[in-house]
Amino acid sequence: MDREASPKADDDDNRLQIKQHRQQQRNKLHQAIASLRQEFGQKGSVFVSGLPPDTTLDEVVELFGKYGPLQQNTQHKRPRVKMYYDHDRFKGECTVFYDTVVSAAQAIELADGTTVRGHTIKVEEAIHRQKPATPQFGGQPSAAAPSAEFGKPKVALSYEEKLELERRKLSLKSTSLRIENMFRPLEFDRQLQEDIEADIVEECHRLGVDNVTVAFDGTAVTVATPTAHDATTVLNKFHDRWYDGLKLSVSRIAPTDKQD
């Protein structure tokens, strides 16, 4: 009997170890993506379900405020929490908005699967979907076009590939650019710096982008624009362009990489 039971016990142990390893990998990825989003100045939010039906707003704030500072509702001066009701009856679901994605990730890791007065709750990343386009002139919203990816098998991405994908998505929201190869370091002086800055400001103005900030770090130029759209406009105009016999290389940078 012992010899027959041993393989099953080994299988159970292996499955448990695999499950624990996958959970550790998910937690590691969530934390890494949270840090990456934090780097780009994003805020975070979590969706909570399974709460007792008599849960109050103050109780939610107390439960989830310990994982990090909550966003404040500017109109009512209270923590930003959205409670969901069905005909005046609380559905046991809410969205909690944090000041940082790191706090949201911590809430997911530590609060998911815990119990609140005998109810096991689920805490996950909140997904905010865009509202459908409003029909004009009395028409009906058009049906969404089928996805080009429909029917294609999903490809499992590695940890590094998922992080790189997230970085690329976030970089599109960056408002600052780094311009490489705009000057020769041996020729760089105060006069050249002023000339380059004046040229950048003038060219940005021609593109309809004003209020830019130009900084130098000795090897490259950083240009901070008012919006991500402005950054895209400048990047498309400057990248691979020739300046004083040098071919420019322009890329987006994270807010934490900006020059002081």
Coordinates of C-alpha atoms in Angstrom, one line a residue:
M1 CA 0.0 0.0 0.0
D2 CA 2.8 2.4 0.9
R3 CA 4.5 1.8 -2.5
E4 CA 1.2 2.5 -4.3
A5 CA 0.5 5.7 -2.3
S6 CA 4.0 7.2 -2.8
P7 CA 3.8 8.1 -6.5
K8 CA 0.5 9.9 -5.9
A9 CA 2.0 11.8 -3.0
D10 CA 5.0 12.8 -5.2
D11 CA 2.6 14.0 -8.0
D12 CA 0.7 16.1 -5.5
D13 CA 3.9 17.6 -4.2
N14 CA 5.0 18.4 -7.8
R15 CA 1.7 20.0 -8.7
L16 CA 1.9 22.1 -5.5
Q17 CA 5.4 23.2 -6.2
I18 CA 4.5 24.1 -9.8
K19 CA 1.5 26.1 -8.6
Q20 CA 3.6 27.9 -6.0
H21 CA 6.3 28.7 -8.6
R22 CA 3.8 30.1 -11.1
Q23 CA 2.3 32.2 -8.3
Q24 CA 5.7 33.5 -7.4
Q25 CA 6.4 34.3 -11.1
R26 CA 3.0 36.2 -11.4
N27 CA 3.8 38.2 -8.2
K28 CA 7.3 39.0 -9.5
L29 CA 5.8 40.1 -12.9
H30 CA 3.1 42.2 -11.2
Q31 CA 5.7 43.9 -9.0
A32 CA 8.1 44.6 -11.9
I33 CA 5.3 46.0 -14.1
A34 CA 4.1 48.1 -11.1
S35 CA 7.5 49.6 -10.7
L36 CA 7.7 50.2 -14.4
R37 CA 4.4 52.0 -14.4
Q38 CA 5.5 53.9 -11.3
E39 CA 8.5 55.1 -13.3
F40 CA 6.2 56.6 -15.8
G41 CA 4.1 58.3 -13.2
Q42 CA 1.0 56.2 -13.5
K43 CA -1.6 55.7 -10.8
G44 CA -3.1 52.3 -9.9
S45 CA -6.5 50.8 -9.0
V46 CA -7.8 47.4 -7.9
F47 CA -11.2 45.7 -8.3
V48 CA -12.5 44.0 -5.2
S49 CA -15.3 41.4 -5.2
G50 CA -16.8 39.0 -2.6
L51 CA -17.2 41.6 0.1
P52 CA -20.0 41.2 2.7
P53 CA -23.2 42.9 1.5
D54 CA -23.2 45.3 4.5
T55 CA -19.7 46.6 3.9
T56 CA -19.4 50.4 4.2
L57 CA -17.3 52.8 2.4
D58 CA -15.4 53.6 5.6
E59 CA -14.7 49.9 6.1
V60 CA -13.3 49.6 2.5
V61 CA -11.0 52.6 3.1
E62 CA -9.8 51.1 6.4
L63 CA -9.2 47.7 4.8
F64 CA -7.3 48.9 1.7
G65 CA -5.7 52.1 3.0
K66 CA -3.1 50.1 4.8
Y67 CA -1.5 49.1 1.5
G68 CA -0.8 52.7 0.4
P69 CA -2.2 56.2 0.0
L70 CA -5.5 56.4 -1.8
Q71 CA -6.4 58.9 -4.4
Q72 CA -8.6 61.8 -3.1
N73 CA -11.9 62.8 -4.7
T74 CA -11.3 66.5 -5.4
Q75 CA -15.0 67.3 -5.2
H76 CA -15.9 65.6 -1.9
K77 CA -12.4 65.6 -0.4
R78 CA -12.7 61.8 0.5
P79 CA -10.7 58.8 -0.6
R80 CA -11.7 57.7 -4.1
V81 CA -13.5 54.4 -3.9
K82 CA -16.3 53.3 -6.3
M83 CA -19.0 51.1 -4.7
Y84 CA -21.3 49.1 -6.9
Y85 CA -25.0 48.7 -6.1
D86 CA -28.0 46.9 -7.5
H87 CA -31.2 48.7 -6.6
D88 CA -29.7 50.1 -3.3
R89 CA -28.2 46.8 -2.4
F90 CA -24.4 46.6 -2.3
K91 CA -23.1 43.9 -4.7
G92 CA -20.0 43.2 -2.7
E93 CA -17.9 44.8 -5.4
C94 CA -15.9 48.1 -5.5
T95 CA -12.9 49.7 -7.2
V96 CA -10.2 51.3 -5.0
F97 CA -8.0 54.0 -6.5
Y98 CA -4.4 54.3 -5.3
D99 CA -1.9 57.1 -5.8
T100 CA 0.7 54.6 -7.1
V101 CA 0.6 51.3 -9.0
V102 CA 3.1 49.9 -6.4
S103 CA 0.4 50.3 -3.7
A104 CA -2.2 48.6 -6.0
A105 CA 0.2 45.7 -6.7
Q106 CA 0.8 45.3 -2.9
A107 CA -3.0 45.2 -2.3
I108 CA -3.4 42.5 -4.9
E109 CA -0.5 40.4 -3.5
L110 CA -1.5 40.7 0.2
A111 CA -5.3 41.0 0.2
D112 CA -6.4 38.6 -2.6
G113 CA -7.9 35.5 -1.1
T114 CA -8.2 36.9 2.5
T115 CA -11.5 36.8 4.4
V116 CA -13.6 39.7 5.6
R117 CA -16.1 38.7 8.2
G118 CA -16.3 35.2 6.8
H119 CA -16.3 36.2 3.1
T120 CA -13.3 35.3 0.9
I121 CA -12.5 38.3 -1.3
K122 CA -10.8 38.5 -4.7
V123 CA -8.6 41.5 -5.4
E124 CA -7.3 42.0 -8.9
E125 CA -6.1 44.8 -11.2
A126 CA -9.0 47.0 -12.3
I127 CA -9.6 47.2 -16.0
H128 CA -11.0 50.5 -17.2
R129 CA -12.6 50.2 -20.6
Q130 CA -13.3 53.1 -22.9
K131 CA -16.9 54.0 -23.4
P132 CA -18.3 53.2 -26.9
A133 CA -18.5 56.1 -29.3
T134 CA -21.7 58.2 -29.0
P135 CA -23.9 57.8 -32.1
Q136 CA -24.4 61.1 -34.0
F137 CA -27.5 62.4 -35.7
G138 CA -29.7 59.7 -34.1
G139 CA -27.7 56.8 -35.5
Q140 CA -26.7 53.6 -33.7
P141 CA -23.2 52.8 -32.6
S142 CA -21.4 50.9 -35.3
A143 CA -20.4 47.3 -34.6
A144 CA -16.8 46.8 -33.7
A145 CA -14.7 45.5 -36.5
P146 CA -13.5 42.0 -35.9
S147 CA -10.0 41.8 -34.5
A148 CA -7.3 40.8 -36.9
E149 CA -6.0 38.5 -34.2
F150 CA -9.3 36.6 -33.9
G151 CA -8.8 32.9 -34.2
K152 CA -5.1 33.0 -33.9
P153 CA -3.5 30.9 -31.2
K154 CA -2.1 33.0 -28.3
V155 CA 1.6 33.0 -27.9
A156 CA 2.9 32.7 -24.3
L157 CA 5.3 35.5 -23.6
S158 CA 8.3 35.2 -21.3
Y159 CA 8.8 37.3 -18.2
E160 CA 11.3 39.6 -20.1
E161 CA 9.0 39.9 -23.2
K162 CA 6.0 40.9 -21.1
L163 CA 8.1 43.6 -19.3
E164 CA 9.5 44.9 -22.6
L165 CA 5.9 45.0 -24.1
E166 CA 4.8 47.0 -21.0
R167 CA 7.7 49.3 -21.4
R168 CA 7.0 50.0 -25.0
K169 CA 3.3 50.7 -24.2
L170 CA 4.2 53.1 -21.5
S171 CA 7.0 54.8 -23.5
L172 CA 4.3 56.1 -25.9
K173 CA 2.9 58.2 -23.0
S174 CA 6.3 59.8 -22.2
T175 CA 6.6 63.6 -22.8
S176 CA 10.4 63.8 -22.9
L177 CA 12.9 62.9 -25.6
R178 CA 16.6 62.2 -25.6
I179 CA 18.5 63.4 -28.7
E180 CA 21.8 61.7 -29.3
N181 CA 24.6 62.8 -31.6
M182 CA 23.5 66.4 -31.9
F183 CA 27.0 67.8 -31.1
R184 CA 30.6 66.8 -31.0
P185 CA 31.7 66.7 -27.3
L186 CA 35.1 68.2 -28.1
E187 CA 33.5 71.2 -29.7
F188 CA 30.8 71.7 -27.0
D189 CA 30.9 75.0 -25.2
R190 CA 28.4 77.6 -23.9
Q191 CA 27.9 79.3 -27.2
L192 CA 27.2 76.0 -29.0
Q193 CA 24.8 75.1 -26.2
E194 CA 22.9 78.3 -26.7
D195 CA 22.8 77.8 -30.5
I196 CA 21.5 74.3 -30.2
E197 CA 18.8 75.3 -27.7
A198 CA 17.7 78.2 -29.9
D199 CA 17.5 75.9 -32.9
I200 CA 15.4 73.3 -31.1
V201 CA 13.0 75.9 -29.7
E202 CA 12.6 77.5 -33.1
E203 CA 12.0 74.2 -34.9
C204 CA 9.5 73.0 -32.2
H205 CA 7.6 76.3 -32.6
R206 CA 7.4 75.7 -36.4
L207 CA 5.8 72.3 -35.5
G208 CA 3.3 74.0 -33.3
V209 CA 5.0 72.8 -30.1
D210 CA 5.8 75.6 -27.6
N211 CA 6.9 75.7 -24.0
V212 CA 9.6 73.1 -24.4
T213 CA 12.4 72.7 -22.0
V214 CA 15.9 71.9 -23.3
A215 CA 18.7 70.4 -21.1
F216 CA 22.2 69.1 -21.7
D217 CA 24.1 66.3 -19.9
G218 CA 27.4 66.6 -21.8
T219 CA 26.7 63.8 -24.3
A220 CA 23.1 64.3 -25.3
V221 CA 20.2 66.7 -25.3
T222 CA 16.9 66.2 -23.4
V223 CA 13.7 67.9 -24.7
A224 CA 10.7 68.0 -22.4
T225 CA 7.4 68.8 -24.2
P226 CA 4.0 69.6 -22.7
T227 CA 2.2 66.5 -23.9
A228 CA 2.9 63.0 -25.2
H229 CA 1.4 64.0 -28.6
D230 CA 3.9 66.9 -28.8
A231 CA 6.7 64.5 -28.0
T232 CA 5.6 62.2 -30.9
T233 CA 5.5 65.2 -33.3
V234 CA 9.0 66.3 -32.3
L235 CA 10.4 62.8 -32.4
N236 CA 9.1 62.1 -35.9
K237 CA 10.6 65.4 -37.2
F238 CA 14.0 65.1 -35.5
H239 CA 14.8 61.4 -35.7
D240 CA 17.3 60.4 -38.4
R241 CA 17.6 64.1 -39.4
W242 CA 21.0 65.6 -40.2
Y243 CA 22.3 68.5 -38.0
D244 CA 25.7 70.1 -38.6
G245 CA 26.9 67.0 -40.4
L246 CA 25.6 64.7 -37.7
K247 CA 22.7 62.2 -37.9
L248 CA 20.4 62.6 -35.0
S249 CA 19.0 59.7 -33.0
V250 CA 15.9 60.5 -30.9
S251 CA 14.1 58.3 -28.4
R252 CA 11.6 58.6 -25.6
I253 CA 12.7 58.6 -22.0
A254 CA 11.0 57.8 -18.8
P255 CA 10.1 60.8 -16.5
T256 CA 12.7 59.6 -13.9
D257 CA 15.4 59.8 -16.6
K258 CA 14.8 63.6 -17.1
Q259 CA 17.7 65.9 -16.6
D260 CA 17.5 68.2 -13.6

